[in-house]
Coordinates of C-alpha atoms in Angstrom, one line a residue:
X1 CA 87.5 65.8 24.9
X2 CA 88.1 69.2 26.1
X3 CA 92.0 69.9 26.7
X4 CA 92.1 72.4 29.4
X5 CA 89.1 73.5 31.8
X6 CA 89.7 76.6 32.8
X7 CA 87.4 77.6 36.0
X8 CA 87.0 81.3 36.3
X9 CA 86.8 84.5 33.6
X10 CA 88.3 86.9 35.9
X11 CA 91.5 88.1 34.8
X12 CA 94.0 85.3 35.3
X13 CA 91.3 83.0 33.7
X14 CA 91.6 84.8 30.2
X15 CA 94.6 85.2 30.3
X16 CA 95.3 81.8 30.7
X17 CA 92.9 80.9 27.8
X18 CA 94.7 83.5 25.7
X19 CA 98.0 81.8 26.3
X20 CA 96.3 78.3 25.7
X21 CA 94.8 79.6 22.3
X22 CA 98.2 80.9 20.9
X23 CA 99.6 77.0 21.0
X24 CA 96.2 75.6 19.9
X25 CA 94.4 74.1 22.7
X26 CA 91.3 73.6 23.1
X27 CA 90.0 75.8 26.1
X28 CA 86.9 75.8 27.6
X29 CA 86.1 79.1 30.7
X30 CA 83.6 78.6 33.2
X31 CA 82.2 80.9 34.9
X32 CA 79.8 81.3 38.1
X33 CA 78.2 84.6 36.9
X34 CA 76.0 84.8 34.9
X35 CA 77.1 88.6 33.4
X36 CA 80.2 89.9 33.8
X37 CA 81.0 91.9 37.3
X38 CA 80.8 95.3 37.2
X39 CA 83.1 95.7 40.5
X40 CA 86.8 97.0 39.7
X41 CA 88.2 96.3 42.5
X42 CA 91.8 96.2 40.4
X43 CA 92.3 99.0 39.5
X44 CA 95.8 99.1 37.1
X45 CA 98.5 97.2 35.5
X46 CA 102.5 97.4 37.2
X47 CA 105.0 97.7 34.7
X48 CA 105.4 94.2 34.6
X49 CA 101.7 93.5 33.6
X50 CA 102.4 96.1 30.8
X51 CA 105.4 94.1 29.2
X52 CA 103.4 91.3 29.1
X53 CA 100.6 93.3 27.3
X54 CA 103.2 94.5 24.8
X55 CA 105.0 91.3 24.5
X56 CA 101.6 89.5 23.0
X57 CA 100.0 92.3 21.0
X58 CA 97.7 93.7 23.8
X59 CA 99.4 97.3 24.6
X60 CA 97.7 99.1 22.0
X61 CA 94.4 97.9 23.3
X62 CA 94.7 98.7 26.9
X63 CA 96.4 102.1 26.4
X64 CA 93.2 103.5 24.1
X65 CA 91.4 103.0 27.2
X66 CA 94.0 103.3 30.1
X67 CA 96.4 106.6 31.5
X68 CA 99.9 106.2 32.8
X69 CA 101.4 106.4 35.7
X70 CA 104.4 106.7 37.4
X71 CA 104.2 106.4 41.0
X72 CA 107.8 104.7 42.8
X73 CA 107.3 103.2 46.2
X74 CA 103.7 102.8 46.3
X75 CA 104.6 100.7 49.5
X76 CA 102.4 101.1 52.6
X77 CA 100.8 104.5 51.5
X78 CA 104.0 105.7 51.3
X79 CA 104.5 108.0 47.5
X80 CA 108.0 108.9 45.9
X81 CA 109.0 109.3 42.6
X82 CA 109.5 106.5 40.0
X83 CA 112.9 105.7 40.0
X84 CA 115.8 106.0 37.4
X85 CA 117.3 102.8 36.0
X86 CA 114.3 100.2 36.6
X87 CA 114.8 97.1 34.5
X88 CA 111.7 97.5 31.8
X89 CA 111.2 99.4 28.7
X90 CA 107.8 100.0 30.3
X91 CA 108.7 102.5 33.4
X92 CA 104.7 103.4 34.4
X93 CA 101.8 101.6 34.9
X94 CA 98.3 102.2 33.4
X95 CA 95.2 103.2 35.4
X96 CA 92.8 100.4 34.0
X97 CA 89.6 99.3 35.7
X98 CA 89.7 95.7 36.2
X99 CA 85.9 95.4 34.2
X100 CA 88.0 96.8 31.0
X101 CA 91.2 94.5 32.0
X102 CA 88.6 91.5 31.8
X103 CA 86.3 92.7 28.7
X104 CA 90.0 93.0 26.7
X105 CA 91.1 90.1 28.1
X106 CA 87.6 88.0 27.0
X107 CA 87.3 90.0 23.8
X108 CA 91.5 88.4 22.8
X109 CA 90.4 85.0 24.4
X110 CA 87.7 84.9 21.9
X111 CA 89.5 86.1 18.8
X112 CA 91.5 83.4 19.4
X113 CA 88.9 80.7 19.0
X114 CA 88.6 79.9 23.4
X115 CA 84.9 79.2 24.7
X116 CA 83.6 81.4 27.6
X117 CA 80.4 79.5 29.2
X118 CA 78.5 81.7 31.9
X119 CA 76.2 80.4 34.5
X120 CA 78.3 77.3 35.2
X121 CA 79.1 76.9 38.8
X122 CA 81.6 74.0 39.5
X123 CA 80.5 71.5 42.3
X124 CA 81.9 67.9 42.0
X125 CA 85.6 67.1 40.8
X126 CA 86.8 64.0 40.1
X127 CA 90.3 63.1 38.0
X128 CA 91.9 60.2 37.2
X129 CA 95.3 59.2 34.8
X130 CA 93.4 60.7 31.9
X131 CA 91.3 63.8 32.4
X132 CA 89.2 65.0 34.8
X133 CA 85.8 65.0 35.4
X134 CA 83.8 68.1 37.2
X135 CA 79.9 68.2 38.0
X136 CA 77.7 71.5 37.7
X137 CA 75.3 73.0 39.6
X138 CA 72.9 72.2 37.3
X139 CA 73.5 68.4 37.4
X140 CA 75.7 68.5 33.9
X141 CA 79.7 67.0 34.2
X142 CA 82.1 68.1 31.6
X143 CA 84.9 66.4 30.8
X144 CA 88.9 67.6 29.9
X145 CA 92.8 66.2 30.1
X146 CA 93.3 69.4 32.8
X147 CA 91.9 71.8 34.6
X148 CA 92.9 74.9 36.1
X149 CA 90.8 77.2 38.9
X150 CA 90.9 80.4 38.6
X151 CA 88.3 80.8 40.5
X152 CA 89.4 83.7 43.3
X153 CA 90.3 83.6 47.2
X154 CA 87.1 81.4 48.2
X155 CA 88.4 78.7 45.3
X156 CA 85.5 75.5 44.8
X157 CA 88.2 74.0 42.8
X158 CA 90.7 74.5 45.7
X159 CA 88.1 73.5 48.2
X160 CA 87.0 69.9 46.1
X161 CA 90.9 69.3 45.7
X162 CA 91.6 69.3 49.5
X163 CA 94.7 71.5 49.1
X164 CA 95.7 73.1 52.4
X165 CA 95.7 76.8 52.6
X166 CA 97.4 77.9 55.7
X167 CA 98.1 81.6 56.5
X168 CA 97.2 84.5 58.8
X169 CA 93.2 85.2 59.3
X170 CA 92.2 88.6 59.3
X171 CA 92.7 90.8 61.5
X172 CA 91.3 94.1 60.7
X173 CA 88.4 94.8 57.9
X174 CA 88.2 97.9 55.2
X175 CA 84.8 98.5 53.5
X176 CA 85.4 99.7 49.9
X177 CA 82.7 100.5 47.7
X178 CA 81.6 103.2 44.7
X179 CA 78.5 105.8 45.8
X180 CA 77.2 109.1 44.9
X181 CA 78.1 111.7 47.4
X182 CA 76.1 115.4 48.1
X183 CA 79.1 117.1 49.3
X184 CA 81.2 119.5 47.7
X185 CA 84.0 118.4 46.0
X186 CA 86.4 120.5 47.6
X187 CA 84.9 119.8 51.2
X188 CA 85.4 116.4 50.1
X189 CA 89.2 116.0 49.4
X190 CA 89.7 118.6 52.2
X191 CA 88.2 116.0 54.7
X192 CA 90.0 113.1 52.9
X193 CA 93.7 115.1 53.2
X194 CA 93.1 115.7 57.3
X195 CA 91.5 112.3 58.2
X196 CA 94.9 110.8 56.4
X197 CA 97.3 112.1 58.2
X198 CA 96.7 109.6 61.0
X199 CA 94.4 106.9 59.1
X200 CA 95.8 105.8 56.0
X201 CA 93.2 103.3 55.2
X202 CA 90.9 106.1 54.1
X203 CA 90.5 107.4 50.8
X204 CA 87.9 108.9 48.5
X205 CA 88.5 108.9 45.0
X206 CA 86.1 110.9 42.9
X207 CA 84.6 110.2 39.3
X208 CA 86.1 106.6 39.4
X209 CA 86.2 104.5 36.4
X210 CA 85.1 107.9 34.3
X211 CA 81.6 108.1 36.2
X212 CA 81.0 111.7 37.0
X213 CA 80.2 111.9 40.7
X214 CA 80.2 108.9 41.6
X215 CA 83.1 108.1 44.7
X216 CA 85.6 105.2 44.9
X217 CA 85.1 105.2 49.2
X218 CA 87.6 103.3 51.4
X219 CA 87.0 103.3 55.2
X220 CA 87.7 100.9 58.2
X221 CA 85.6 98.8 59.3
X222 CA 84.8 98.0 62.8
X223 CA 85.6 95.1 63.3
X224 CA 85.9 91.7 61.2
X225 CA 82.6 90.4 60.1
X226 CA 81.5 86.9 61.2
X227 CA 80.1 86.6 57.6
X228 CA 82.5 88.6 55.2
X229 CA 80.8 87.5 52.3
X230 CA 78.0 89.4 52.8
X231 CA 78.2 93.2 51.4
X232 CA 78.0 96.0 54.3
X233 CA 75.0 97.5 54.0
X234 CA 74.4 101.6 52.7
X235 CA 74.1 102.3 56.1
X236 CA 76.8 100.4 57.5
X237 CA 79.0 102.4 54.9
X238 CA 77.6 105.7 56.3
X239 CA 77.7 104.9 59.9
X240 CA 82.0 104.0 59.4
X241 CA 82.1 107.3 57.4
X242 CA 80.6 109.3 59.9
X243 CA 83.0 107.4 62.7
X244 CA 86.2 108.2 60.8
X245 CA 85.8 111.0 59.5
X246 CA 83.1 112.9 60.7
X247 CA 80.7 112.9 57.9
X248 CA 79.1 110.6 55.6
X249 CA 79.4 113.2 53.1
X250 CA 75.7 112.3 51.9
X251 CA 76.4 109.2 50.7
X252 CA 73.9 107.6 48.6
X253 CA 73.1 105.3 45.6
X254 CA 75.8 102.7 45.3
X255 CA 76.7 101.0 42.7
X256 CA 78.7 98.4 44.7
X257 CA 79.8 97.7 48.2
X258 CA 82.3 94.9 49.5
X259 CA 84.8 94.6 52.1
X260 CA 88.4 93.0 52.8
X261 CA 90.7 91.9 55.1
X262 CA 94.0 91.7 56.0
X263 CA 94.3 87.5 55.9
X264 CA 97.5 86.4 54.2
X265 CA 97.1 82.8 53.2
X266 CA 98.6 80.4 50.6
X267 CA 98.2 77.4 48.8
X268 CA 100.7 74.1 49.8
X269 CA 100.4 72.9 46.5
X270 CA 99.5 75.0 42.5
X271 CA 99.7 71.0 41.2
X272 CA 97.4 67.8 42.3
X273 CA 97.8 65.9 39.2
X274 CA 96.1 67.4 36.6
X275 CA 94.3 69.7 38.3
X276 CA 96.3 73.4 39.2
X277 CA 96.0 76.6 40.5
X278 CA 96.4 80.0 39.8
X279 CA 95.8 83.9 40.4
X280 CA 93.6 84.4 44.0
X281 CA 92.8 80.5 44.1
X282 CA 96.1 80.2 44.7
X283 CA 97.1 82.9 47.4
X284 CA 95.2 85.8 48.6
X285 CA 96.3 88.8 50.7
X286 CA 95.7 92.4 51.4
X287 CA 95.2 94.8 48.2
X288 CA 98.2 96.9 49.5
X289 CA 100.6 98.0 46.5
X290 CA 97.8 96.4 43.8
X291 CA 99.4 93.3 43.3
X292 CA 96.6 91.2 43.7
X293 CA 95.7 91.2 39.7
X294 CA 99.0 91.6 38.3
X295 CA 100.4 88.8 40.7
X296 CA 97.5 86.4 39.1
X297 CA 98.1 87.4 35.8
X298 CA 101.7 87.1 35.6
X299 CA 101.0 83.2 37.5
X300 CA 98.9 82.6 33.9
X301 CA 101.8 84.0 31.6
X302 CA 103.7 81.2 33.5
X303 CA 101.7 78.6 33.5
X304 CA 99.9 78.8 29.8
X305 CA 102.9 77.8 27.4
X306 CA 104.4 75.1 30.2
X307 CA 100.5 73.8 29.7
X308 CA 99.6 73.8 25.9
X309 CA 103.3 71.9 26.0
X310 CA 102.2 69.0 28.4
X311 CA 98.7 68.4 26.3
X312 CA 100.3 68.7 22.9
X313 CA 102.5 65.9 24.5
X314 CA 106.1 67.7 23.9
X315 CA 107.1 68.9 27.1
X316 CA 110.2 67.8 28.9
X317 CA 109.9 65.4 32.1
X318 CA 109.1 68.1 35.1
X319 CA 108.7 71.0 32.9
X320 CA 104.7 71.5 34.3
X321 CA 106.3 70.8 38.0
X322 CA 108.6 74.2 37.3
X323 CA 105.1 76.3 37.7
X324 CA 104.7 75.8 41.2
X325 CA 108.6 75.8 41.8
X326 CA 108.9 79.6 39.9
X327 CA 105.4 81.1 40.8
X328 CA 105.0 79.7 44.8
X329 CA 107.6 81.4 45.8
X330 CA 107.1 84.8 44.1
X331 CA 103.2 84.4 45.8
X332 CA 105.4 83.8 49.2
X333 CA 107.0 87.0 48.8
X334 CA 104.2 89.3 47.9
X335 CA 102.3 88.1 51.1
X336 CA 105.0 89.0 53.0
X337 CA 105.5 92.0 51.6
X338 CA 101.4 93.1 52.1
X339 CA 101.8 91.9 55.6
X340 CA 104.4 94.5 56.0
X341 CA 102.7 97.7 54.2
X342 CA 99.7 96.4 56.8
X343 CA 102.1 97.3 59.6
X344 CA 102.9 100.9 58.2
X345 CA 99.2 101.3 57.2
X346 CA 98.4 101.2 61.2
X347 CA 97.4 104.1 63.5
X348 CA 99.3 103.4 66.3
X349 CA 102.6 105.4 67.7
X350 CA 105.2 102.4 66.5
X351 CA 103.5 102.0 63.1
X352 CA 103.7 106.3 62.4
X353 CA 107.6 106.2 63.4
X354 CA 108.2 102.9 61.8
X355 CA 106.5 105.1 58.3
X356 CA 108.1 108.3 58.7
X357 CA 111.8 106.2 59.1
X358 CA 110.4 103.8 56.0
X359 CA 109.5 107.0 54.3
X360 CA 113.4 108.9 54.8
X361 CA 114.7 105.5 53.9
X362 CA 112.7 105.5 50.7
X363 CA 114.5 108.6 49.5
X364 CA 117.6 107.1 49.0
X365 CA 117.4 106.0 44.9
X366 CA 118.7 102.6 45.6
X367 CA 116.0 102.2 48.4
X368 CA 113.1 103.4 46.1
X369 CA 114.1 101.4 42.6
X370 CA 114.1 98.0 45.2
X371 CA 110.8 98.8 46.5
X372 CA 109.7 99.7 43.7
X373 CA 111.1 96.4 41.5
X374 CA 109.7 94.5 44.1
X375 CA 106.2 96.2 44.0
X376 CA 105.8 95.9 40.0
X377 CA 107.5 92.5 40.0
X378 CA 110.2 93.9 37.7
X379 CA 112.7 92.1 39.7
X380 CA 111.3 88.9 40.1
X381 CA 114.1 86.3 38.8
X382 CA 113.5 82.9 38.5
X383 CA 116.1 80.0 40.0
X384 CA 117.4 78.4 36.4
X385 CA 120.3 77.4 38.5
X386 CA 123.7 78.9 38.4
X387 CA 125.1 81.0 35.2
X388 CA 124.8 84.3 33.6
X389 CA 123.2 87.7 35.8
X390 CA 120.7 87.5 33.6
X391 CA 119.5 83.8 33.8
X392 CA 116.4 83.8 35.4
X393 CA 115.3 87.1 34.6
X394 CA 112.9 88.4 32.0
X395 CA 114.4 90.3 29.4
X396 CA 112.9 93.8 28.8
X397 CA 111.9 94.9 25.2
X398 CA 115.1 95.9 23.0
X399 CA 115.4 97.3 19.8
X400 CA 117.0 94.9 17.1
X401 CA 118.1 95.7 13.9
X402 CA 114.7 95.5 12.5
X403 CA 112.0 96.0 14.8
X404 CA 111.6 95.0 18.4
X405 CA 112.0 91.7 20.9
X406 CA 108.5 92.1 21.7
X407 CA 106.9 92.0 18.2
X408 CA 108.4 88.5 17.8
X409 CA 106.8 87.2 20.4
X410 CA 103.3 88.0 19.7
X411 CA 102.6 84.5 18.9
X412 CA 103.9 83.1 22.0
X413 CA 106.8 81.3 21.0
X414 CA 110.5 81.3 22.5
X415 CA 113.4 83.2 20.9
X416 CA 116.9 82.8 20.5
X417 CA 118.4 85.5 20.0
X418 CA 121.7 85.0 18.1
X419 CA 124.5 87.9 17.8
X420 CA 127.4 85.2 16.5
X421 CA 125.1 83.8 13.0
X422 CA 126.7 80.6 14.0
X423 CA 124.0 79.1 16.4
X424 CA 120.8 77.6 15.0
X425 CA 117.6 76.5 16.3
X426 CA 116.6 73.7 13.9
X427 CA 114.2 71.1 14.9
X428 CA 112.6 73.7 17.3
X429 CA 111.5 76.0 14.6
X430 CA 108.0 75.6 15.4
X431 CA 108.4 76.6 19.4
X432 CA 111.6 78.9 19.0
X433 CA 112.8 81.8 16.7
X434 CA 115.9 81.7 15.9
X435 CA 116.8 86.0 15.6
X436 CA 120.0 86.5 13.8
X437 CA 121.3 90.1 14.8
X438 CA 124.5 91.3 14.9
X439 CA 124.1 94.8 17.7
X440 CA 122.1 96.5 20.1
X441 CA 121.2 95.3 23.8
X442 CA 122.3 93.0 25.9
X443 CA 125.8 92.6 25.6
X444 CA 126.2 89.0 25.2
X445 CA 126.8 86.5 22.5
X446 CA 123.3 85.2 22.0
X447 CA 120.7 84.3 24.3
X448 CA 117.6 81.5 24.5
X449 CA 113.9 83.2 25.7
X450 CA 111.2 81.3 27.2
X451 CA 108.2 81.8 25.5
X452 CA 107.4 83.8 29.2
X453 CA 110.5 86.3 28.1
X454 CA 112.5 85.0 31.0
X455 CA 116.2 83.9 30.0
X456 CA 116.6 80.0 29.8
X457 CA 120.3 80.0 28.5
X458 CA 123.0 82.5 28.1
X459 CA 126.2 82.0 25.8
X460 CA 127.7 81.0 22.4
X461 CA 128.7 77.2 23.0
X462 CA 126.0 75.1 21.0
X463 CA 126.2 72.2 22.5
X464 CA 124.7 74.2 26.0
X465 CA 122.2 75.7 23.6
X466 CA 120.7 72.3 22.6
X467 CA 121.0 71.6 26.5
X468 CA 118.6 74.4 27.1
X469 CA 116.6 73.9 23.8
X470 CA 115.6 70.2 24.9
X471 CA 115.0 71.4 28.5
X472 CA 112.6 73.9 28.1
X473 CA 111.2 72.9 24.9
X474 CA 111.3 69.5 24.5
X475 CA 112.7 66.7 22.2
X476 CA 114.0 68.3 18.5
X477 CA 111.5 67.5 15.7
X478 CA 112.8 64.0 14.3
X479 CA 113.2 65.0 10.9
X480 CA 114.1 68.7 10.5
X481 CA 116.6 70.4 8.0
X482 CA 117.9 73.8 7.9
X483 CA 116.7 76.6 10.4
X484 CA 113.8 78.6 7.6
X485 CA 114.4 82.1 7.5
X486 CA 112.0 85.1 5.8
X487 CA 108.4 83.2 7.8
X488 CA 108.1 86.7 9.8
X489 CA 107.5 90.5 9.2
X490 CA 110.8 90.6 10.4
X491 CA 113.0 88.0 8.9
X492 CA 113.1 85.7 11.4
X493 CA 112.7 81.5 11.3

């Protein structure tokens, strides 16, 4: 039997099977399409996204193909610099079009030994106490212990589950799409810099994705379409152009056209039994502040290791119930932050005085670094409960005395990080390293990662260590003896 069903290759899909593969389950991806899309319609990774990158050997990779960038705020069209003091080792962001996030993403997933299958459109889903059963399209069923959709903002696994997903409908539409254009370049961004000063939901982006000539093109739409599945047509693009800003700017040849809307909405539950849900499946919203990609991303890094542990039958009682518990809330409060940059984004007086006041506010540092935590998801801290500052939070890359934090966890397995000598890790030496090292950052006696980066357990007393150990990890190894040392490149057990 398959372990984990995975319904969806867009980016939190491979991601997920990447994170599966690490602890060696068997993953099987599913996908609709039949070739990979050739829409970006993510366009770059937050800092966050990048941590995560670095923290399982993927940096490299995305930064041959990717420029940084360091834009603070990024909130509701509204641009400042990037703040001093955010809490990463990664302050920037890389430029990546979301076809090369996805081929990296499948190109890992595969190294790693996960199955991709294209052309398999999910119909029917059953489950039951052991596995679940799903029907294709093409009158096949497939069987696995769990299954995951991934499977974007008009989810069939969401659908055949029954899970509510309440929220705001849309209110207003943007057509987005890439075409040629005959007009001058200059005449071009000389348009584009008057129409926004009133219309911030306009923008034309030239030579996107490296194609010379060819025009990212953002524009209001009318009004919301009865169907908003179906693409606007080359001439409906035109006709908005020539509305807005007074030109089409000869407009031809497109390589894709879709639209959005502003709908805010939210699953009630990431968990029916043995069946969850992640990335767009999960919640969708407004692109606003491009958290869209990152925010499913960072639901897989979540999810994958709590996973692999429930199939490989050593996870503590609840510890798949903590994914919706962390990552629902964290979806909550990126809604509510699009439905706010939706407000600024508007064209009406209250919305222009409610951006230039956002705007003055926004140069104060303090102001900027929170909008700009919030934005990247640097700040997001999850509830572990009462303790340290740092519990809850993930732990940006430090230097240790040999190496980095980050290179350790390329395999996907916790840490404890252990400035006294005294602690040890034994019994969970195949899910946790156990660092011994003596200096360097953060200040504290020693410290228990998550195999997500996000601090479990902060202190020196080892009886609370094995508290947190058996926790988040699960029941020692029976028969154990000492904690191994010299396995790694860098000396760790």
């Amino acid at each position: 039997m398959i372990d984990v069903l995975v319904v969806g290759a867009g980016p939190t899909g491979l991601m997920l099977a990447c994170e599966l593969r690490l602890a060696g389950v068997r993953v099987v991806v599913l996908e609709k399409l039949t070739e990979p899309t050739t829409q970006s319609r993510g366009r770059g990774l937050h800092a966050r996204s990048v941590e995560l990158t670095d923290q399982r050997g993927l940096l490299d990779r995305f930064l041959a193909v990717s420029e940084k960038f360091q834009v603070g705020g990024l909130f509701g069209g509204i641009v400042k610099p990037w703040p001093d003091g955010l809490d990463t080792a990664h302050p920037y962001g890389l430029a990546t079009p979301q076809t090369v996030t996805e081929r990296l993403l499948g190109e890992r997933a595969r190294e790693l030994g996960a199955e991709v299958r294209r052309g398999c459109e999910v119909v029917g889903l059953d489950q039951d106490d052991d596995g679940v059963t799903v029907g294709l399209a093409d009158g096949t069923s497939l069987r696995s212990r769990y299954l995951v959709g991934c499977d974007g903002g008009r989810s069939a696994v969401r659908g055949l589950l029954g899970v509510g997903f309440p929220g705001e409908p849309a209110t207003v539409e943007t057509l987005l799409g890439d075409m040629e254009l005959t007009e001058d370049p200059a005449t071009v961004a000389a348009v584009v810099e008057e129409v926004r000063r009133t219309q911030l939901r306009f923008g034309a982006v030239p030579d996107v994705d490296g194609q010379a000539g060819v025009y990212r093109l953002v524009v209001p739409a009318e009004g919301v379409a009865e169907d908003r599945t179906a693409a606007p047509t080359p001439e409906e693009f035109r006709q908005r152009l020539r509305a807005v800003a007074g030109t089409d700017f000869g407009a031809h040849s497109p390589r894709w056209l879709s639209r959005f809307g502003d709908a805010t909405r939210q699953a009630e539950r990431y968990r029916v039994g043995r069946v969850l849900l992640a990335g767009d499946a999960a919640h969708v919203h407004p692109p606003t502040g491009g958290q869209g990609l990152n925010l499913g991303i960072q639901d897989a890094f979540n999810l994958g290791w709590k996973l692999a542990a429930e199939v490989g039958g050593r996870a503590p009682e609840g510890l798949l119930d903590t994914y919706h518990a962390e990552r629902h809330p964290v979806g909550a409060a990126v809604l509510a932050n699009t439905r706010a940059q939706m407000t600024l984004l508007g064209t009406g007086p209250g919305a222009t005085a409610l951006r230039e006041l956002f705007a003055e506010l926004m140069d104060f540092e303090e102001v900027n670094r929170y909008v700009t935590g919030m934005i990247t998801a640097v700040d997001v801290r999850y509830d572990l409960g009462e303790g340290h500052e740092l519990l809850g939070r993930r732990l940006r890359d430090v230097k240790l005395e040999r190496g980095r934090l980050y290179e350790l966890m390329h395999d996907g397995r916790g840490i404890l990080l252990d400035r006294t000598g005294r602690l040890s890790a034994a019994g969970w030496e195949d899910r946790v390293h156990h660092v011994v090292d003596a200096g360097g950052e953060p200040d504290v006696p020693a410290l228990l990662l998550r195999p997500d980066g996000h601090v479990a357990w902060v202190g020196e007393d080892g009886q609370g260590l094995l508290d947190a150990l058996s926790r988040w990890f699960g029941a020692a190894n029976a028969a154990h003896g000492p904690t191994r040392a010299g396995t790694s490149p860098l000396g760790v057990s």
